[in-house]
Coordinates of C-alpha atoms and ligand atoms in Angstrom, one line a residue:
X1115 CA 0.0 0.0 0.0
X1116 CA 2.7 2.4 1.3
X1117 CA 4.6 1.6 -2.4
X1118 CA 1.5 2.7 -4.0
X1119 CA 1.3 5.4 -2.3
X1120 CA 4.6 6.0 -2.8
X1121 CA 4.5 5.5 -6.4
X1122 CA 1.4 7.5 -7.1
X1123 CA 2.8 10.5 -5.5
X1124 CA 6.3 10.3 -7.8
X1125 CA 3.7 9.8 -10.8
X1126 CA 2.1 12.8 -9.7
X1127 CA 5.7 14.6 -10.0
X1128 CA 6.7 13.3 -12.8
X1129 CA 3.8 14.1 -15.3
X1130 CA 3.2 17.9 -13.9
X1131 CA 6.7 18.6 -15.1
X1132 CA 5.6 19.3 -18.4
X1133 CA 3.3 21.7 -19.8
X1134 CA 0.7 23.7 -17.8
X1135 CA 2.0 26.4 -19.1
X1136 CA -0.4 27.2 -22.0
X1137 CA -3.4 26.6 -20.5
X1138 CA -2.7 28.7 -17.4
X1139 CA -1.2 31.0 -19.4
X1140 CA -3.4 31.8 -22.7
X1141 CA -7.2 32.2 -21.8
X1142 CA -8.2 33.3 -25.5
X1143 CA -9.5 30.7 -27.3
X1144 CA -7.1 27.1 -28.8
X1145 CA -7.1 27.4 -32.0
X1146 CA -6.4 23.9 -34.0
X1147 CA -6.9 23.7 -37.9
X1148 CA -10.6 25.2 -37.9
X1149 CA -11.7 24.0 -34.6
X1150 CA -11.8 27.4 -32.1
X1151 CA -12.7 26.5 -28.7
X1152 CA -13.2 28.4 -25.8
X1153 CA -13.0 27.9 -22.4
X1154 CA -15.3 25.2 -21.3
X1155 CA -15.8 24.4 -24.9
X1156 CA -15.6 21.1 -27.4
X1157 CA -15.0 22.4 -30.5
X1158 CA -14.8 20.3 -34.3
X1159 CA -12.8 21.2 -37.4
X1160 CA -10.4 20.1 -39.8
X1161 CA -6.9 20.9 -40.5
X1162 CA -7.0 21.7 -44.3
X1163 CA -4.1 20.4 -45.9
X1164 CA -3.8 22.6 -49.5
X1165 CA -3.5 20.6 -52.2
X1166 CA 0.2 21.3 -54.0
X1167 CA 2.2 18.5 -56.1
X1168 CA -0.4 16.3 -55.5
X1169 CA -4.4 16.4 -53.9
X1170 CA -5.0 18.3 -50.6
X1171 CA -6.6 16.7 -47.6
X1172 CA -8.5 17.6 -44.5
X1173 CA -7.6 15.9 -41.1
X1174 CA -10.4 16.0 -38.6
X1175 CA -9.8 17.1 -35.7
X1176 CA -11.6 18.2 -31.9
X1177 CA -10.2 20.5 -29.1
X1178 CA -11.9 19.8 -25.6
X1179 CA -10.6 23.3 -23.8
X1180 CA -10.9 22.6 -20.2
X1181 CA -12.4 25.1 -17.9
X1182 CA -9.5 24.4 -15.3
X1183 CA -5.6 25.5 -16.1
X1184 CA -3.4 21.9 -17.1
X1185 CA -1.4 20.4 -19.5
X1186 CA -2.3 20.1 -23.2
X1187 CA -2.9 16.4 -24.6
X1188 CA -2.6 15.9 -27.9
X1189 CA -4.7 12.2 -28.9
X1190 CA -4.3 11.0 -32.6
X1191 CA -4.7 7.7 -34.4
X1192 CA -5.5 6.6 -38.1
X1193 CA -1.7 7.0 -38.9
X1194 CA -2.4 4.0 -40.6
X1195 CA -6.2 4.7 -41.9
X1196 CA -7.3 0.7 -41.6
X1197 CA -6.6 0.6 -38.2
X1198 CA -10.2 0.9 -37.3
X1199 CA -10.2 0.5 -33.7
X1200 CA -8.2 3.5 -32.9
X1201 CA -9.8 6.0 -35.1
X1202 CA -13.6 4.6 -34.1
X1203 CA -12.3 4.9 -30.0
X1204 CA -11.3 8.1 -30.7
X1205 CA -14.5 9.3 -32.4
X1206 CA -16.3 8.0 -29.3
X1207 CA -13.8 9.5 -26.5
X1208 CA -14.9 13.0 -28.1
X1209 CA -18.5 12.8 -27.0
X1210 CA -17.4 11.5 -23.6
X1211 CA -15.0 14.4 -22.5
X1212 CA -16.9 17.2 -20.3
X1213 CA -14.8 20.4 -20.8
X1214 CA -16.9 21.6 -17.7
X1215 CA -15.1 19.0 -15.6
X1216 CA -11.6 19.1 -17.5
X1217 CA -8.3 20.6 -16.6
X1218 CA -6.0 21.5 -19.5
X1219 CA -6.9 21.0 -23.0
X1220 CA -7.3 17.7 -25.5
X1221 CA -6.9 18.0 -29.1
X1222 CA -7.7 15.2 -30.5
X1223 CA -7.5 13.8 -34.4
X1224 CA -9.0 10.3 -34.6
X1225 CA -8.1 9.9 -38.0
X1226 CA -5.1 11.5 -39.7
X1227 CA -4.5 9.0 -43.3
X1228 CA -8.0 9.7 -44.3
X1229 CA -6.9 8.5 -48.0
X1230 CA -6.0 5.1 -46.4
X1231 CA -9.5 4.5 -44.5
X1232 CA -11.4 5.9 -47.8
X1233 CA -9.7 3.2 -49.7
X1234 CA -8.7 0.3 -47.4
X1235 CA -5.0 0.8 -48.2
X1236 CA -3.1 -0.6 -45.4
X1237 CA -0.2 0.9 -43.7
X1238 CA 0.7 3.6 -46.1
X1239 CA -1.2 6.9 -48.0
X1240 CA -2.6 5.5 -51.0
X1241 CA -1.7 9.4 -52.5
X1242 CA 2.0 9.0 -52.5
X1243 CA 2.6 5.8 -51.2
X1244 CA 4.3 7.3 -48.2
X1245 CA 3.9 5.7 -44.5
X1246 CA 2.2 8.7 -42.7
X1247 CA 3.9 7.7 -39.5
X1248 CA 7.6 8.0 -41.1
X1249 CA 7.9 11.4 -42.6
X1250 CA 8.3 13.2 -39.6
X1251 CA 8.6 16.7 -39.3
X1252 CA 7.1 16.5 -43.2
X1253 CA 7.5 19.4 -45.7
X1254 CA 5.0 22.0 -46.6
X1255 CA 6.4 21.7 -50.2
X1256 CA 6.5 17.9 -50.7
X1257 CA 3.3 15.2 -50.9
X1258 CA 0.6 14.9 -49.6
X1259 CA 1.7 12.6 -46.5
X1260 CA 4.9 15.3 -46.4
X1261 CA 2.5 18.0 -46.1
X1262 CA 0.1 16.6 -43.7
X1263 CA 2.5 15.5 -41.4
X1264 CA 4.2 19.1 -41.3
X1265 CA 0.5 20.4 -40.6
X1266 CA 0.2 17.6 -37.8
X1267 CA 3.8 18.7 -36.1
X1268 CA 2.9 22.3 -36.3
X1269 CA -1.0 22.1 -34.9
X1270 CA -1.0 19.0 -32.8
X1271 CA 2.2 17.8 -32.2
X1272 CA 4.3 21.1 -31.0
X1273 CA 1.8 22.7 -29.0
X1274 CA 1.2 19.7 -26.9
X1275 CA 3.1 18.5 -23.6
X1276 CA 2.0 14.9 -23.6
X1277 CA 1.5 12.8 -27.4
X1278 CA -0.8 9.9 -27.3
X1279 CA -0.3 7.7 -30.3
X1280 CA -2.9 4.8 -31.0
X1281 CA -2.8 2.6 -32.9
X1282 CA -4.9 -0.8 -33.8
X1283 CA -3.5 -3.8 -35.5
X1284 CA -3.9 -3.1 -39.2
X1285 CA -6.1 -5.7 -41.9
X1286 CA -3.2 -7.7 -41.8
X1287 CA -1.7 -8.0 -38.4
X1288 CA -3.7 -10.5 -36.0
X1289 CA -1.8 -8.4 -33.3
X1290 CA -2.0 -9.1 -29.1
X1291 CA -3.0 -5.8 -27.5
X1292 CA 0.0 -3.9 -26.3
X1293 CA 1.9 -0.1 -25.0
X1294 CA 5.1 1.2 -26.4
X1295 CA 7.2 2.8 -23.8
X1296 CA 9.7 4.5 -25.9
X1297 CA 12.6 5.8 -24.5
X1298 CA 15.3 8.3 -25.8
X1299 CA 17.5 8.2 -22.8
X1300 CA 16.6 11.2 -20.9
X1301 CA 16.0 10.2 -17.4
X1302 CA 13.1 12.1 -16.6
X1303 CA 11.2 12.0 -19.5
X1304 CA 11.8 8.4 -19.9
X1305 CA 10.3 8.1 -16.5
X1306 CA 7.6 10.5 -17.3
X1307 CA 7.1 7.8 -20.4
X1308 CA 6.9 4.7 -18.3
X1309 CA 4.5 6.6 -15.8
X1310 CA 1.8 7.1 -18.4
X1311 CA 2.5 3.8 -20.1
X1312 CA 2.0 1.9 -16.9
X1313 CA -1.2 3.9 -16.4
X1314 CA -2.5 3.2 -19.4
X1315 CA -3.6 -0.2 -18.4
X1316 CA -2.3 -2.8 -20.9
X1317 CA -0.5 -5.1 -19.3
X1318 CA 2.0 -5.9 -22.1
X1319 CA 4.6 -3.6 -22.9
X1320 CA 7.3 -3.1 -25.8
X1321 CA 10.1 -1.0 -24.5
X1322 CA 12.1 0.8 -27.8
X1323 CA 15.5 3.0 -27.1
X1324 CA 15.6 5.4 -29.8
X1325 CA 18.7 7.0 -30.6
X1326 CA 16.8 11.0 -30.7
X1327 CA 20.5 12.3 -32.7
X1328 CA 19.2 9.6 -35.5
X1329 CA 17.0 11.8 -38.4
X1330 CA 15.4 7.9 -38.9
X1331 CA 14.5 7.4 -35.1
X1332 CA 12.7 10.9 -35.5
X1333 CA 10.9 10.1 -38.1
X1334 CA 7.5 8.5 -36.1
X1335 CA 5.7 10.6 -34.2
X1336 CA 7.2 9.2 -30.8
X1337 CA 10.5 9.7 -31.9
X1338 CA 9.8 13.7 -33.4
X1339 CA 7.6 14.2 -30.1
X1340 CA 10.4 12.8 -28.0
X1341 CA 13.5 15.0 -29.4
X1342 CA 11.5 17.8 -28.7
X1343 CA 11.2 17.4 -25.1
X1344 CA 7.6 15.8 -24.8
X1345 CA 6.4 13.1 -23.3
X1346 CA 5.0 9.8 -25.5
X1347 CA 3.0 7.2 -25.1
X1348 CA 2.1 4.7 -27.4
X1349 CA -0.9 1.6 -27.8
X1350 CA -2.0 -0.5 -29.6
X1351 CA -5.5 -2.5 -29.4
X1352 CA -7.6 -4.3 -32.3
X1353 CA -6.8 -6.6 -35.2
X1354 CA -7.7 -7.4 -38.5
X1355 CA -9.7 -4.7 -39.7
X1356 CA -12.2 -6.2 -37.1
X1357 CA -13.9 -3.6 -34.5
X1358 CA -14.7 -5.0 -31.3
X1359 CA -16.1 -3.5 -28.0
X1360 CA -13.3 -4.9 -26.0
X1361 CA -10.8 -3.5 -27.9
X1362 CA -12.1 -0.4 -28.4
X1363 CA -13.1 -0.1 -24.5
X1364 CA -9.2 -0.8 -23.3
X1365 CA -8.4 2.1 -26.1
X1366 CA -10.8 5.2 -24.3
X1367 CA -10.0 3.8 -21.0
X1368 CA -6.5 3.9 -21.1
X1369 CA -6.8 7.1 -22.4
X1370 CA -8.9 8.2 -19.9
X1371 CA -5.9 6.3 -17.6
X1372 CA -3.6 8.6 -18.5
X1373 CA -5.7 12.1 -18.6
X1374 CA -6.3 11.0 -14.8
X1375 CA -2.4 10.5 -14.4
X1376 CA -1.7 13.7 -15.5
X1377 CA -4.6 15.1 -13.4
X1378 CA -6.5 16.5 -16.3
X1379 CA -9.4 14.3 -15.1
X1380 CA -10.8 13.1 -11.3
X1381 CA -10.0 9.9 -11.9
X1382 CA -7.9 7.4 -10.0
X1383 CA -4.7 5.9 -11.0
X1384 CA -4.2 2.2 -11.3
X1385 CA -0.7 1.1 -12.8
X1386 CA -0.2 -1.7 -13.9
X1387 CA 1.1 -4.0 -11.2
X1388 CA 3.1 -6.9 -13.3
X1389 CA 3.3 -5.5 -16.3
X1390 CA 5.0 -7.9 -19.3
X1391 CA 8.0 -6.2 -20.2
X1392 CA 8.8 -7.1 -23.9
X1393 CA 11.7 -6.2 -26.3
X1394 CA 11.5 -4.7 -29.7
X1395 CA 11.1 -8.1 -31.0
X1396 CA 12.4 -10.8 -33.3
X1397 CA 10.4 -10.8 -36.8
X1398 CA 10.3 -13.4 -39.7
X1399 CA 9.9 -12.4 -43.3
X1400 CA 8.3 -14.0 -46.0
X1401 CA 10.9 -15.0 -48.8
X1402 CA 8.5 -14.8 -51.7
X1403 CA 5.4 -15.0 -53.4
X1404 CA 3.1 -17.1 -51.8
X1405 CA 0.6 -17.7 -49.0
X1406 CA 1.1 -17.9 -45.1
X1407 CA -1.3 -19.5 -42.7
X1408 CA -0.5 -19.1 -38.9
X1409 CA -0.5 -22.1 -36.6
X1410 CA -0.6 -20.0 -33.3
X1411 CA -2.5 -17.1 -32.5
X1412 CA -1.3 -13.9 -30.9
X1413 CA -0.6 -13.5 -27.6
X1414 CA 0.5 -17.1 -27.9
X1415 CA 3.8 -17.9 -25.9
X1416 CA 6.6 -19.8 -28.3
X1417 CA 9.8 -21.0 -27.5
X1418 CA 12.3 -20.5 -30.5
X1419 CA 12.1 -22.9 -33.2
X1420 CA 8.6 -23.3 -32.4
X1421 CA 6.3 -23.8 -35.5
X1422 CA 3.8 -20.9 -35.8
X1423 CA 2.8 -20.9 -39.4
X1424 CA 3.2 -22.7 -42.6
X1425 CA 3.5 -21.0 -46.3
X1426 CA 2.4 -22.4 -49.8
X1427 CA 2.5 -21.5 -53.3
X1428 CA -0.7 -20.4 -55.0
X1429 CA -1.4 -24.3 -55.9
X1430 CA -1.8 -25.4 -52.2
X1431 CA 1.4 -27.2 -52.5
X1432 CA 3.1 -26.8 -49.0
X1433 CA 6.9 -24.7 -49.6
X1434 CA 7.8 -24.4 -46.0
X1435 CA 7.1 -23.8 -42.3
X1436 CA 7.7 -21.1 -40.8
X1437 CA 9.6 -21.1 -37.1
X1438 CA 10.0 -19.1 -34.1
X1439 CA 12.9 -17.1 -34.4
X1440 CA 13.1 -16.4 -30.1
X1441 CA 11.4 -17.2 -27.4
X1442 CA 8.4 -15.0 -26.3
X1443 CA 5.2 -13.6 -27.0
X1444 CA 3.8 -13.3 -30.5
X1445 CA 3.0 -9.4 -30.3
X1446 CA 1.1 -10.1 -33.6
X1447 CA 1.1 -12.5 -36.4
X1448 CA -0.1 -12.4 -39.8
X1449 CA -3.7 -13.0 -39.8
X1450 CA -4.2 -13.0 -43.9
X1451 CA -2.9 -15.4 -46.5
X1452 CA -1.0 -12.3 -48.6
X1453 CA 2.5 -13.1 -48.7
X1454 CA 5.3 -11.3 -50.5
X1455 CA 9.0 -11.0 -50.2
X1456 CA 10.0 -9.4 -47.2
X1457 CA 6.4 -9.4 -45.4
X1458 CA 5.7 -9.6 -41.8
X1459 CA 4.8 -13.1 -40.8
X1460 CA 5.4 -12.5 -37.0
X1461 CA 6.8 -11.0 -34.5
X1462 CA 7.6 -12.3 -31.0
X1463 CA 8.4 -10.0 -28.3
X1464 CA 11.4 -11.8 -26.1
X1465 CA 10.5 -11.1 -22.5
X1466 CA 11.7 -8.9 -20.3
X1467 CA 12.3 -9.5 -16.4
X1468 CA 12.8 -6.2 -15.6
X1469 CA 13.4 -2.9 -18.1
X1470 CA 17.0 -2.9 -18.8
X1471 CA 19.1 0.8 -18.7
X1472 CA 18.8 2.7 -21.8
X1473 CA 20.6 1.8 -24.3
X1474 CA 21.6 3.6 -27.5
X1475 CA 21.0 2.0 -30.4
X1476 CA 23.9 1.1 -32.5
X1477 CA 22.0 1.1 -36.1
Ligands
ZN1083 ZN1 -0.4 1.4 -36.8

């Protein structure tokens, strides 16, 4: 009890460090794209993305402006448009934010590659083929995912002091519910990190150093948040292109988790008391053409060497089975027949007794 205690009250140190400031500070309205709210206000827009070398978009977005002075959350999802249960949580969480009883101010975009939900392209903007969680900061002058992502850096990303990326196992990843706690090796915003993550609620986590003097660890939204001083967190729920209640529950929940961790919200604190502390992971590619059926589901513990799937060619003649390449949890596993050269067919998380230091990484 006393370590609870304990633990809530260095929680509550660690995530007031950061922002406040803007909320206390600026009582005109919070402007975001064309969404103006005012004090005590929920206010819905779009952030209009000009079209230039190629089409234009719109991003949607909602500011929740708290009546009471505290930090600014910024909520997205729909990086990668198919990831359904992300974007539909976060048009639900919306509707169930009180400005009245809020302190600070939410901005919230529950769908940023619309192109990719529009036409069921997974992983990447259909537009330019770009992965709109890997052009980080973007460019005003480039494509469309280029310009989008500079509009997102400039109106959600910078003027926020916490960054809550979800995500929700795309149409081809039968995936395990999980948190990222990245970590860029600053002490007390890696701390700050693992406080929100462990609030959260999932009870798995993937712990991923990032090396913030890298331009390619910068180039997702936790690594360009982290290098400029915020603090990240980072889940993951759903599967499959599949929406279900469960999923999309753990999703606003932890989100609500971590608003009450950072005391925008009356809401006590629970962390998560054994959390599974997983590595980056170990993946296996497919090495052609062909098709991949999994023998194991996600979640599913392995030991390496371990058969979890088997491929064939297009004739249903069998070409090979596919192993475990470590021992550990399959974090998600291919949950479609499609297989190409170089395609995910799994990845297993190898398990972590406790979080190791920082440690740069070397790549
Ligand atoms: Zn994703």
């Amino acid at each position: 009890m006393t370590a609870g205690l304990k633990w809530r009250a260095t929680l509550a140190l660690m995530v007031a460090v950061p922002g406040t400031v803007l909320a206390q500070v600026d009582r005109g309205p919070v402007t975001v794209g064309t969404a103006v709210a005012r004090r005590g206000e929920t206010a819905y827009g779009a952030i209009i993305v000009a079209p230039g070398v190629d089409s234009g978009t719109a991003i949607p977005v909602a500011v929740v402006y708290g009546t009471r002075p505290g930090p600014v959350l910024a909520v997205i999802a729909g990086s990668h448009g198919t990831e359904y249960t992300s974007t539909v949580a976060l048009t639900r969480l919306i509707a169930r934010l009180d400005p009245k009883t809020i302190a600070g101010t939410v901005i919230i975009a529950p769908l940023l590659n619309l192109a990719s939900f529009r036409q069921m392209t997974v992983h990447a903007n259909p537009v330019d083929g770009k992965g709109m969680n890997g052009q980080y900061p973007g460019d005003a002058s480039g494509t469309q995912t280029q310009r989008a992502l500079a509009a997102v850096a400039d109106q959600i990303i910078k003027p926020a002091d916490v960054i809550l990326d979800l995500h929700g196992g795309d149409l081809d990843e039968d995936l395990r519910p999980y948190a990222y706690w990245f970590r860029g090796g600053v002490a007390a915003q890696d701390s700050a990190g693992k406080a929100l993550a462990l609030a959260f609620g999932l009870d798995h986590i993937i712990i991923l150093d990032m090396d913030l003097t890298s331009p390619v660890s910068r180039r997702n939204v936790g690594g360009h948040a982290l290098a400029l001083g915020k603090t990240v967190v980072i889940a993951e729920a759903g599967r499959s292109g599949i929406v279900l209640s469960d999923d999309v529950a753990a999703l606003i929940d932890g989100t609500l988790n971590v608003m009450g961790a950072l005391r925008m919200l009356d809401r006590p604190v629970r962390l998560v008391e054994h959390p599974v502390w997983l590595d980056a992971g170990a993946r296996v590619a497919g090495d052609g053409d062909g098709m991949f059926y999994a023998t194991v589901g996600r979640g599913t513990f392995v030991t390496e060497g371990m058969p979890i799937g088997y491929t064939t060619d297009f004739l249903g003649r069998r070409t090979g089975e596919v192993r475990a390449p470590a021992s550990g949890v399959v974090t998600f596993i291919r949950g479609v027949p499609s297989m190409w050269k170089g395609a995910t067919l799994v990845n297993i998380g190898r398990v972590l007794p406790e979080p190791p230091p920082y440690a740069k990484p070397t790549r």
